[in-house]
Amino acid sequence: MRTDAFALRHIGPRESDLQHMFNTIGVESMDQLIYETIPDDIRLKKDLELDAPMTEYEYLTHIQELGKKNKVFKSYIGLGYHPTIVPAVIQRNVFENPGWYTAYTPYQAEIAQGRLEAILNFQTTIIELTGMEIANASLLDEGTAAAEAMALLFDVRSRDQKKNNANKFFVSEEILPQTLSVLQTRSTPKGIELVVGNHENFDFSSDFFGAILQYPGKFGQVNDYTKFIATANSKEIKVAVAADILSLVKLTPPGEMGAAVVVGTTQRFGIPMGYGGPHAAYFATKEEYKRSMPGRIIGVTIDANGNRALRMALGTREQHIKREKATSNICTAQVLLAVMAGMYAVYHGPKGLKYIANKVHASAVTLADALNKLGVYNTNTAFFDTISVKADASKVKVVAEKQEVNFFYVDGETISISVNETTSVADINQVISIFAEATGKDTFTVSELASTTNFPSSLERTSSFLKHDVFNNHHSESQLMRYIKKLERKDLSLNHSMISLGSCTMKLNAAAEMLPLSMANWNSIHPFAPIEQAEGYQIMLKKLEHQLNVVTGFAGTTLQPNSGAQGEYAGLMAIRAYHLSRGDDHRNVCLIPSSAHGTNPASAAMAGMEIIVTKTMENGNIDVEDLRARAIEYKDRLSCLMVTYPSTHGVFESAIIEITDLIHENGGLVYMDGANMNAQVGLTNPATIGADVCHLNLHKTFAIPHGGGGPGVGPICVNEKLVPFLPTNPIIPTGGNQAITAISAAPYGSALVCLISYGYITMLGAEGLKKSTQFAILNANYMKARLEEHYPVLYSGEMGRAAHEMILDCRAFKQQGIEVTDIAKRLMDYGFHAPTVSFPVAGTLMVEPTESEDLAELDRFCDALISIRKEIATVTADNHNTVLHNAPHTLAMLTADTWNFPYTREQAAYPLDYISDNKFWPSVRRVDDAYGDRNLVCSCAPIEAYM
């Protein structure tokens, strides 16, 4: 056994297991299985050309050395990104804890109550600081949250505004530059006209439907928007405000000014800058817009006993479920980071947040007063943490960088300086000395912070916030550590058992991949730092782009998209730009098979495309003849085909090259959804099947953890004809020579977590990546062989094989009164998270084991499902008091004095022997979604409820 081979640790089954698995499947070798699974004409003819794999020790040494090439300067750049203090108790117990970072999206509420409570705390923090009525569970970054606000306001226009095509959206010139770039990207295909200007000169004409303001402005100016918003509201122009979350501790909340939407980032609530992400954006609005609000919402409901329980609210409202009628394609959040930001609020409480905000503001006032004495004058009449001063920028920059300090240089004579939570009196004195040297003045020092306030008293916050018990009881480290652990114990994550979610690929997130995220050389870099200060990042990101090019067979990659859905949108926008560059602005038809993910049509709609749905055959494959007919019918307007490969039904369709050729012959390009890339890497690739662009879910195939619903990264890889159109950034240029505007706020998206995928590929190498794919296919077909005697498998390839996932058909059990949900909930009693429920076919389970799971774990899961099948056999349609209908069973039920069920306590809690060794107890009984939707509550209960 080669103990230093990373592949040995990543891949679950041992060599000694293989013959048993082959016998069960009915093949003689791995080669035979792969031959029977993947069409031979799309198999790669040679191995991927990647560097030899590193051991874990070699990789960690390498990444530490590479990190030393990053220069961690004192950062006063601002623009929405700030140095923060990550409380160690949160770093150790959440950020570095697999109990939190390996969890899945909380679709199964009964085994996710801890995460749900943590997100409810986050939502409460946002609602109360913004002064709004409802908030979601986070979005991807501030720029895209602002774009979602614009889309919402466009969607909720009045009947007259829609009739008269009111399509103008006012953008304050104070907006962050990266936000403006994202707004430009999003507005164009939707037919929204952006008008950028000074809010004081806005004419409020009837062709405007909305406006967005920055609070404070990009270079620190604090404006009172009360009058602007009141006038806008009187003209039916709804206003969004992008607000600094920490400033709202001191400043009047936008909600109290009458804003319709408030967005921003919670990065400065204890999240490292990480060269741009991941960070949890926030989105808060009025309750009347709840069904148009993007993303996920956590709500309060009751369980089967009438006890309080939490769950994802308004599930059918999720944007991507609306398909082409969606106003957003977002189907994720930044849950891990939202949990951290929420815990930051819990740890500090209202008094602690006030202390931090007061200190930040006092630091800015002290610095402004000191520079004023030097003759360096601040141009902001009111500010919170950022001052804008006049000086010779070139002289200041030379002195500052010599002292390892970064400011933001607006132009040749304007410098913006943002202070932050980490800023000390010593730091202020260093800044004074820099300006003194640059201006040829004598320096001096300050010894204490100013006690004055530098904004109008009319803007001083008077309303209280965070009065709830949870924000006032956990201020010692012992208290918070125990609170975090209490919530963690309620959640089932990968550190407990396998999570076999079809289409979601819940593989191992190896510790060696995760460790570098805590290193200061990696997590403390501002995304707009001069590029020469981020040499380590530039080397790593370019190498990762190259690795992904090799894996996909393509010529170029952008890492900017922050999720798979954003990747879809980025790919379609690149295709759109390609057609426009050729004068083919009429090419706007997107063909999408009916089996596609809901995000596909939603993304195409956002990209301004006309969606034509093509048929799927009974065996689950694309109906090639119907596709041919549609491609020919629309050949003069055909933009692209969106195809998932292997298919959403878990099959490698043998007609794929015929399909892609058909699209190209009729003038279109092929977008491949990379959700199922885990079955391709090293064996085939998107270029080989004829695609022009694909997105990759780095949080699936390339080992970034799901974090309870995020972070995710969805880079797109493209062929040579699309390379020129990869997206740029207004501050740090990226992308091609005909780049589209920004897809997300930071130049390289969530750069920090790209280290994970870089580590995964670097430690596996070409052979390890190929083996991972082979074992993903092996594990899936082993489970298929064990389960198909008990559950019909809905689709399989031409030789009877599954790809890396399969669909178990549970629809026949309806005759006995058993729904697929009953099976999902019963699996919790066996210690497992349910597979994907009712997608892509209602009444089914989609199972994907991943290559990381060992044979014993595969067998435990199969044994559980087989045992449940036997339980189903004993159920009659007229009896709903069964072990399945009552699942999951809680510890409170098992230890109650009375037991009024027609089966034993042992049958309920310990149906198989292995369970007693490691029993996981759901913390609530089955939740009542309908009750929660009828009585929508999306924040912590008022303090009175605790009294």
Coordinates of N, CA, C and O in Angstrom, one line a residue, residues 167 201 350 552 562 616 704 796 927:
N167 N -38.8 51.0 -19.0 CA -37.6 50.0 -19.0 C -36.3 50.7 -18.5 O -35.2 50.1 -18.6
N201 N -29.7 65.1 -9.4 CA -30.2 65.7 -10.6 C -31.2 64.8 -11.3 O -31.6 65.1 -12.4
P350 N -25.6 43.1 19.8 CA -25.8 44.5 19.4 C -24.8 45.4 20.1 O -24.3 46.3 19.4
T552 N -11.1 19.5 -19.9 CA -12.3 19.7 -20.8 C -11.9 19.6 -22.3 O -12.8 19.5 -23.1
N562 N -19.6 32.5 -9.7 CA -19.6 32.1 -8.3 C -20.5 30.9 -8.1 O -20.7 30.5 -6.9
T616 N -38.1 14.5 -25.2 CA -37.3 13.4 -24.7 C -38.0 12.1 -25.0 O -39.2 12.0 -24.8
I704 N -14.7 21.1 -4.1 CA -15.1 22.2 -3.1 C -16.3 21.7 -2.3 O -17.2 21.2 -2.9
S796 N -31.2 3.3 -18.3 CA -29.8 2.8 -18.3 C -29.3 2.9 -19.8 O -30.1 3.1 -20.7
V927 N -41.6 17.7 9.2 CA -42.0 19.1 9.3 C -43.2 19.3 8.4 O -43.4 18.6 7.4

